[in-house]
Short mmCIF file of C-alpha atoms in Angstrom, two decimals:
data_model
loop_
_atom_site.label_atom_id
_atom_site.label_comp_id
_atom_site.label_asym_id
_atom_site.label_seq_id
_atom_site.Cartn_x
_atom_site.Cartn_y
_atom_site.Cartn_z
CA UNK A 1 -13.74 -14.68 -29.68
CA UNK A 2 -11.64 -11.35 -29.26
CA UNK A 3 -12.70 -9.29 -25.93
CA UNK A 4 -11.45 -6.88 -23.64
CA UNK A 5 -11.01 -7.41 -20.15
CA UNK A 6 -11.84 -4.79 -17.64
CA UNK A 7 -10.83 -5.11 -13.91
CA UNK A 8 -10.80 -2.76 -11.00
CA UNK A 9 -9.18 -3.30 -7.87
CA UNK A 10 -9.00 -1.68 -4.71
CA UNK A 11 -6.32 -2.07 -2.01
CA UNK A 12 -5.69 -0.75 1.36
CA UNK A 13 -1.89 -0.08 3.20
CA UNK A 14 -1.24 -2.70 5.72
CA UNK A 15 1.50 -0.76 6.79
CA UNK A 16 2.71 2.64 6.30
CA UNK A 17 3.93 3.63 2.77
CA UNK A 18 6.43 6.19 1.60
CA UNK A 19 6.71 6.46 -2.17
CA UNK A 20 8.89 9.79 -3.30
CA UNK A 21 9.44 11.84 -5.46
CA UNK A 22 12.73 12.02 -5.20
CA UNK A 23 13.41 15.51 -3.62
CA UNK A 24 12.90 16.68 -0.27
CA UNK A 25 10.20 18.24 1.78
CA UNK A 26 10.49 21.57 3.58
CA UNK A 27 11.91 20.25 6.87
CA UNK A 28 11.79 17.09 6.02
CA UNK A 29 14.18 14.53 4.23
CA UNK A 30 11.67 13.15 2.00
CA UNK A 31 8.48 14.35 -0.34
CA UNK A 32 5.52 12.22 -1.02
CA UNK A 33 4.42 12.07 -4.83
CA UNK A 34 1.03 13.70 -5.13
CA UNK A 35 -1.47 14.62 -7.98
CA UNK A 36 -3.15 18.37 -8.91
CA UNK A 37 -4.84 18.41 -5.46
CA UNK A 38 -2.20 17.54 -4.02
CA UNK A 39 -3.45 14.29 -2.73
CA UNK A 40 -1.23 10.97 -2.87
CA UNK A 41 -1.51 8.60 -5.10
CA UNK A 42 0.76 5.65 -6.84
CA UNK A 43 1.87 5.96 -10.41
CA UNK A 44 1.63 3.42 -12.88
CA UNK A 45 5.02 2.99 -13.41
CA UNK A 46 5.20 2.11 -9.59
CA UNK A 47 2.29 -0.26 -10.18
CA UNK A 48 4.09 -2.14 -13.35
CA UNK A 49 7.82 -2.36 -11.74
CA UNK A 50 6.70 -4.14 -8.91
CA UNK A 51 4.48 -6.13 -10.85
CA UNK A 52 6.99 -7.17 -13.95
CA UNK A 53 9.69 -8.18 -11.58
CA UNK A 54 7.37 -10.38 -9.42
CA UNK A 55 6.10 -12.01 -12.82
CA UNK A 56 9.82 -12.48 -13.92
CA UNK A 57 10.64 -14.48 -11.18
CA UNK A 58 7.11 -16.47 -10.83
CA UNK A 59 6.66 -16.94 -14.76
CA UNK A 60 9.69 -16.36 -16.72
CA UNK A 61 10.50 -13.79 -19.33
CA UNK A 62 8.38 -15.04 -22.87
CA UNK A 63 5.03 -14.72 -20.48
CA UNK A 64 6.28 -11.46 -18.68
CA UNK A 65 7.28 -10.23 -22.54
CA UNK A 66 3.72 -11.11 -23.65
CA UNK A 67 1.68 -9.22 -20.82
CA UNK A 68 4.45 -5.98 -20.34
CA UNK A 69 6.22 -5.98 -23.39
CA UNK A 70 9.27 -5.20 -24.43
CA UNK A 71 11.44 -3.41 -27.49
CA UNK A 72 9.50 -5.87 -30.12
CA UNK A 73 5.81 -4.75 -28.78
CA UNK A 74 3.94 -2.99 -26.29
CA UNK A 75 2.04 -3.83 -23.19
CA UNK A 76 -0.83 -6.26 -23.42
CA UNK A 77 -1.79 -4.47 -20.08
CA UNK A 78 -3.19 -1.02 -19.59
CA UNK A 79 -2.52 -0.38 -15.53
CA UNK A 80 -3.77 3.23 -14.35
CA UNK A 81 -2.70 5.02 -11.10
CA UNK A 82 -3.78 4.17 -7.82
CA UNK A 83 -5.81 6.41 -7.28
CA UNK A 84 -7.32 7.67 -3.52
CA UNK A 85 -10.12 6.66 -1.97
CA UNK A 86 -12.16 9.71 -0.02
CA UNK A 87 -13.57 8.47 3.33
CA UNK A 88 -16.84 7.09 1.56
CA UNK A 89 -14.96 5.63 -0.93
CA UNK A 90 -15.51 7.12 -3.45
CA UNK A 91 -12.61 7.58 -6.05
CA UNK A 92 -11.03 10.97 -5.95
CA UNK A 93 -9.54 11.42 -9.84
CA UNK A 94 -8.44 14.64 -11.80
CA UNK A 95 -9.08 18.26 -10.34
CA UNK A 96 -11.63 18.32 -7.14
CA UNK A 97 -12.27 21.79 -5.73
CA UNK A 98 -10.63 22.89 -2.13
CA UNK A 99 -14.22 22.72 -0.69
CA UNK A 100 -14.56 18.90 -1.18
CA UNK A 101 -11.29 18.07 0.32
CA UNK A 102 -11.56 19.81 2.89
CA UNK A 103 -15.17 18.61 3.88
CA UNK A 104 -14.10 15.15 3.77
CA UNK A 105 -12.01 14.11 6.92
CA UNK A 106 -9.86 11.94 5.24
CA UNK A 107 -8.88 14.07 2.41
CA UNK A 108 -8.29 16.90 4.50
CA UNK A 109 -6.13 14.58 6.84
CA UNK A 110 -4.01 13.31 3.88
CA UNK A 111 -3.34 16.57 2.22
CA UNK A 112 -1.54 17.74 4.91
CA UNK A 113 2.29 17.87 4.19
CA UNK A 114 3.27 15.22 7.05
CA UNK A 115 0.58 13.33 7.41
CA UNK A 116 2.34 10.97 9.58
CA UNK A 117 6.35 10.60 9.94
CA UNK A 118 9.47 8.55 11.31
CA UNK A 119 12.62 9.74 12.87
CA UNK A 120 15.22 7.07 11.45
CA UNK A 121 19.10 6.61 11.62
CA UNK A 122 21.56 4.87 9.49
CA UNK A 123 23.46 1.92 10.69
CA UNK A 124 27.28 1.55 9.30
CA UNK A 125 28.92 -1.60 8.82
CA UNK A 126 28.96 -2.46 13.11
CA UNK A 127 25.17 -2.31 13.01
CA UNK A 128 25.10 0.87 15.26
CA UNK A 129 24.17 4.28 14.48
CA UNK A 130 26.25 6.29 11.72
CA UNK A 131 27.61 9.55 12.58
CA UNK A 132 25.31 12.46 11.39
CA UNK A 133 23.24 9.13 10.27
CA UNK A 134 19.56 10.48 11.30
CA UNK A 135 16.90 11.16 8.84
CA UNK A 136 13.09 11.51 8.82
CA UNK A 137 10.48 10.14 6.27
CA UNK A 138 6.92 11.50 5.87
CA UNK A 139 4.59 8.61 5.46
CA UNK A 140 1.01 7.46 4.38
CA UNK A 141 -0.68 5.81 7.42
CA UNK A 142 -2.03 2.30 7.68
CA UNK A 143 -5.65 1.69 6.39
CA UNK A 144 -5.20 3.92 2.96
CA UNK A 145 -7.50 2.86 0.37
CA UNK A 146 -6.47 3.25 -3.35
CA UNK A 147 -8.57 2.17 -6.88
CA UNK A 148 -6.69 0.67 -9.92
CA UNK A 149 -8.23 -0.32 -13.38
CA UNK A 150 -6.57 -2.68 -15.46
CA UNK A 151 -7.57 -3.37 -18.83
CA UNK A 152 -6.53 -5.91 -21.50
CA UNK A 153 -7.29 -7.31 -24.73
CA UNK A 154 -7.47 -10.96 -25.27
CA UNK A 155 -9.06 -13.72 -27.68
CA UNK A 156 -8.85 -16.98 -25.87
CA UNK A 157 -9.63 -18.93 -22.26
CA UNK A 158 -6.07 -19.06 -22.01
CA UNK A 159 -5.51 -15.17 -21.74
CA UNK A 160 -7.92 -15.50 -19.03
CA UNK A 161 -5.96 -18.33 -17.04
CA UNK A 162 -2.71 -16.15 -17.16
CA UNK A 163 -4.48 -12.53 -16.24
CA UNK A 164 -5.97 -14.73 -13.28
CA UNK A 165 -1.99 -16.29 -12.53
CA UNK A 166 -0.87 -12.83 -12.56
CA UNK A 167 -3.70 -11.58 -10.50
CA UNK A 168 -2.73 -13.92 -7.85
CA UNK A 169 1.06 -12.28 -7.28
CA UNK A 170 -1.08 -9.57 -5.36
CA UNK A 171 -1.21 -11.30 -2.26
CA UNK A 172 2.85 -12.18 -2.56
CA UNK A 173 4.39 -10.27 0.58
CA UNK A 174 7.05 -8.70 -2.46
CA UNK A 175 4.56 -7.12 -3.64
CA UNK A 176 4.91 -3.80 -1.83
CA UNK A 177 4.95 -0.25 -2.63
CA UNK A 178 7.50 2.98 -2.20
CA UNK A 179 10.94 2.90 0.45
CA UNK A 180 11.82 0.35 2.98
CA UNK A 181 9.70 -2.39 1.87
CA UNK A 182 11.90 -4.93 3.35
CA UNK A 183 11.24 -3.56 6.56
CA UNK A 184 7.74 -3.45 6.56
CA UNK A 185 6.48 -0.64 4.94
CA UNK A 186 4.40 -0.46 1.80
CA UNK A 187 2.29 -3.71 2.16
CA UNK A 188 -1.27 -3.75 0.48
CA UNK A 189 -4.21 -5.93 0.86
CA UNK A 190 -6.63 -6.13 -2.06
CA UNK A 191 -9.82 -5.62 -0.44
CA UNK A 192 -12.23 -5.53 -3.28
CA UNK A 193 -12.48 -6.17 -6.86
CA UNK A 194 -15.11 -5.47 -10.33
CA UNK A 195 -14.46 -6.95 -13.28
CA UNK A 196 -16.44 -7.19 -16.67
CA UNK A 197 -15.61 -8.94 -20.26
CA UNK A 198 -16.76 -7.39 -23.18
CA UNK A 199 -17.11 -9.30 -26.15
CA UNK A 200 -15.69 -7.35 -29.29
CA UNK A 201 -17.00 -10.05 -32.47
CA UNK A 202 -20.12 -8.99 -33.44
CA UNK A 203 -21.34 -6.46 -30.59
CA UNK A 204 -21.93 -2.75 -32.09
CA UNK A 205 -22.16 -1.50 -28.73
CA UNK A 206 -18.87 -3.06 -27.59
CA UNK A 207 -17.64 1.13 -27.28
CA UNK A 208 -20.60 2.04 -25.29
CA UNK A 209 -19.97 -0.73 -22.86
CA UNK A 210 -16.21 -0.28 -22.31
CA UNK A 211 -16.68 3.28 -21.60
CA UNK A 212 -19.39 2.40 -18.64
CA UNK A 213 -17.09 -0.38 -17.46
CA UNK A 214 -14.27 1.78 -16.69
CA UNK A 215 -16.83 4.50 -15.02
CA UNK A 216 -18.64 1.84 -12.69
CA UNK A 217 -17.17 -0.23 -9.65
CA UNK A 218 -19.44 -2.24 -7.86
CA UNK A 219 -16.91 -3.83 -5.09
CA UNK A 220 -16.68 -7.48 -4.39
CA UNK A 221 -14.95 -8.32 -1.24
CA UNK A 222 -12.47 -11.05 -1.56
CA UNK A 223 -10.44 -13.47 0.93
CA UNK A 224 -6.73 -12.73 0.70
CA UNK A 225 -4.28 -15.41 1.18
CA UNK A 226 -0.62 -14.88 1.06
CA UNK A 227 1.25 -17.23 -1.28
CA UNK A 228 4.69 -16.19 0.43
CA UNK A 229 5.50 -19.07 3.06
CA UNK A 230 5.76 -17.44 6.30
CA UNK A 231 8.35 -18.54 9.21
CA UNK A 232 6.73 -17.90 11.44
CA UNK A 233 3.64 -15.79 12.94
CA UNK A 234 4.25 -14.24 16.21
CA UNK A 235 1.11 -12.78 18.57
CA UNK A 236 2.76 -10.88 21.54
CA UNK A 237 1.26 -9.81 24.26
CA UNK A 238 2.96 -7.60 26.92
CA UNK A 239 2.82 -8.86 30.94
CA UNK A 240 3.15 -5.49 32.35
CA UNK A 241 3.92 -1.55 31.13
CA UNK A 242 5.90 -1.11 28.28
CA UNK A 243 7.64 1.65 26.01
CA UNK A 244 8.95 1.31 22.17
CA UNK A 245 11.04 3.94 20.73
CA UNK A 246 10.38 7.46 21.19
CA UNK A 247 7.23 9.39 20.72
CA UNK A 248 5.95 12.88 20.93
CA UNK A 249 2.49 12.70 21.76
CA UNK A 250 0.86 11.44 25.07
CA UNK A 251 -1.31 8.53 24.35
CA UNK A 252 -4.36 10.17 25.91
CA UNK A 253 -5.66 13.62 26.65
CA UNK A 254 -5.18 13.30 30.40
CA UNK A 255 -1.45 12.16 30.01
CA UNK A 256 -0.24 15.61 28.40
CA UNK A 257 -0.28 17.29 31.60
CA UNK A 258 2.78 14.62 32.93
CA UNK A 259 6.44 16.42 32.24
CA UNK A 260 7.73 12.98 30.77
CA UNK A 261 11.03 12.96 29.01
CA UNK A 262 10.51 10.07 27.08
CA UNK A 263 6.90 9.11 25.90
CA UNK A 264 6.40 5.93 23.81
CA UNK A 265 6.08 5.77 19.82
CA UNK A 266 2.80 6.21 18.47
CA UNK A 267 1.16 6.79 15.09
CA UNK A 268 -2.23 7.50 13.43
CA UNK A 269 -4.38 4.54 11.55
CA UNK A 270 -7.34 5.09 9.05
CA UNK A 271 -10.17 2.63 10.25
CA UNK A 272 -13.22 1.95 7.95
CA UNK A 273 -16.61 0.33 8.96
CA UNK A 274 -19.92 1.14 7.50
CA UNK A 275 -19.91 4.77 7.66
CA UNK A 276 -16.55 4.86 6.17
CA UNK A 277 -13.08 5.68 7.49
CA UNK A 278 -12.28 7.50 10.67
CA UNK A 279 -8.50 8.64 11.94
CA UNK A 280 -7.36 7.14 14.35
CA UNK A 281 -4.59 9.47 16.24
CA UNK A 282 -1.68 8.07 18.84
CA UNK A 283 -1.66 4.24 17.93
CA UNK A 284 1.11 2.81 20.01
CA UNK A 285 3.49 0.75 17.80
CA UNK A 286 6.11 -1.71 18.39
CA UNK A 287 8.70 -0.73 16.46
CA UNK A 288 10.76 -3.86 14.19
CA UNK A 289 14.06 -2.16 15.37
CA UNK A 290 12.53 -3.27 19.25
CA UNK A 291 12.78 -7.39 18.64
CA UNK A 292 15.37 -7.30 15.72
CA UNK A 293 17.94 -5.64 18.38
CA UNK A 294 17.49 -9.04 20.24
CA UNK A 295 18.54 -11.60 17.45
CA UNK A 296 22.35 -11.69 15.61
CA UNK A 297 22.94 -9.00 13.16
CA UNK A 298 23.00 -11.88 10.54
CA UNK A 299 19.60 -13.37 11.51
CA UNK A 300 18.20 -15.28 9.04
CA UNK A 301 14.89 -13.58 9.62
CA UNK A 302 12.79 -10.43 8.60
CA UNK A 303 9.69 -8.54 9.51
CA UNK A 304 7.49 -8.51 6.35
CA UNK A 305 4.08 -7.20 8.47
CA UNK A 306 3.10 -6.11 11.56
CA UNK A 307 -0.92 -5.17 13.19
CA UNK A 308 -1.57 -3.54 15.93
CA UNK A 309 -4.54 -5.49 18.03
CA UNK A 310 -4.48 -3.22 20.78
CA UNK A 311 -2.19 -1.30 23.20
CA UNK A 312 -0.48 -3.98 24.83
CA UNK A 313 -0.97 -7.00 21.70
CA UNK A 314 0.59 -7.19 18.58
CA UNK A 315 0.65 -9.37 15.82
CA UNK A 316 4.01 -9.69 13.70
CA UNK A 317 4.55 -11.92 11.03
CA UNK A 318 8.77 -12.60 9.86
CA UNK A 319 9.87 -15.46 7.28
CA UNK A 320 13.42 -16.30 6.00
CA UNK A 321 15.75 -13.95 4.83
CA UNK A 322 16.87 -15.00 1.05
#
């Protein structure tokens, strides 16, 4: 029985994500790619790199070859952009007017041209800051939410089983998005899923049904597991006051009037509950570079996530390096 397989998915940042363009931002060292309203988004191409190698290594190159092609045949997968969520979730795709994005507090947020940044320096080959080594990226903030539609064609239970297989290298801590992502940044969750088979034999409305798949989402919350063995998972707590890294905002309103030198790091989160997402300004962060300065410069370790429970309680997660 031949069908076609439509699936959406949507997935949130778990950490901050930079994916460029390439070029530079006025005044800053990186730019963001961004669509027509100038709104982020990930390509595709993104999407499918990420994806092929993680199949490559899990699967091996004739079932990789059969679901991404290759010089003999195409793609057996259609993968669109990731494409933004506004703050009621609702998918923002092709040209919106100025109106809507700026009504929406989300939208207006992440169309700003730094919507949230880190000061960085390069280490040379003594682990210490380069000279002339500091640099800036311009990031998305934690809590993003994205849509992605995937669509295949397929005749038997065993296309299923291997879409499913391939599915499941979602929740691999690899699979990451953008700059940096083996320090952290550009982890996703997949938070929600819709997916519909449409039988092709037989079934003159096969056309009409396809073309409401791909326009309707009705979400399905899943659990997400991470198939990446973890060395360890570390919840910190701090005893008493404590500073990481070097901020520029006071953590509250009251603070701003105090002629501090040094103020801790801090960034904004996008929380969502039932009336949708909210920004969350001045988030203090412990930074990697914090607890990574304590171990050898040849630790066998990494940070692959961090969360932020609350001011003074963290929750890191680090497996083996290699």
């Amino acid at each position: 029985m031949s069908f076609i397989f439509v699936n959406h998915i949507t997935i949130e940042t778990q950490s901050p994500m930079a994916i460029g363009t390439g070029e530079r931002e006025v005044g800053f060292d990186n730019q963001l790619v961004r669509d027509i309203n100038n709104l982020p988004y990930i390509p595709s191409s993104t999407i499918s790199g990420v994806w092929h190698h993680l199949t490559l290594d899990a699967v091996g190159q004739a079932l990789t070859h059969k679901w991404f092609g290759q010089l003999e045949h195409k793609s057996k997968l259609a993968i669109s952009h990731g494409y933004l969520l506004d703050s009621q979730q609702q998918i923002v795709k092709g040209l919106v007017t100025q109106e809507r994005i700026q009504d929406d507090v989300l939208l207006a947020f992440l169309q700003q041209q730094k919507p949230m940044h880190r000061e960085r320096v390069r280490l040379n080959d003594r682990g210490v800051a380069a000279d002339k080594g500091k640099f800036d990226q311009i990031l998305l903030p934690t809590g993003v939410r994205f849509r992605v539609t995937l669509q295949w064609q397929g005749d038997s239970e065993q296309d299923l089983k291997e879409f499913q297989s391939l599915i499941s290298l979602w929740s691999n801590r690899q699979f990451a998005f953008g700059s940096s992502t083996t320090n952290g940044l550009g982890q996703v969750k997949i938070i929600g899923q819709c997916s519909q088979q449409i039988k092709l034999t037989n079934n003159p409305l096969a056309g009409k049904q396809l073309q409401a798949s791909l326009n309707e989402y009705i979400a399905q919350n899943i659990s997400h597991s991470t198939n990446d063995t973890l060395f360890a998972q570390l919840s910190l707590k701090a005893s008493g006051t404590w500073r990481s890294g070097q901020g520029t905002q006071h953590l509250s309103d009251e603070g701003a009037s105090i002629d501090a030198d040094i103020i801790t790091h801090s960034e904004p989160q996008i929380v969502w509950n039932n009336q949708g997402a909210s920004i969350q300004q001045k988030i203090p962060v412990l930074q990697a570079s914090t607890y990574k300065a304590l171990s050898p410069t040849d630790s066998p370790i990494i940070c692959v996530a961090y969360k932020v429970i609350g001011q003074r309680h963290w929750l890191i997660q680090v497996k083996k390096n290699g």
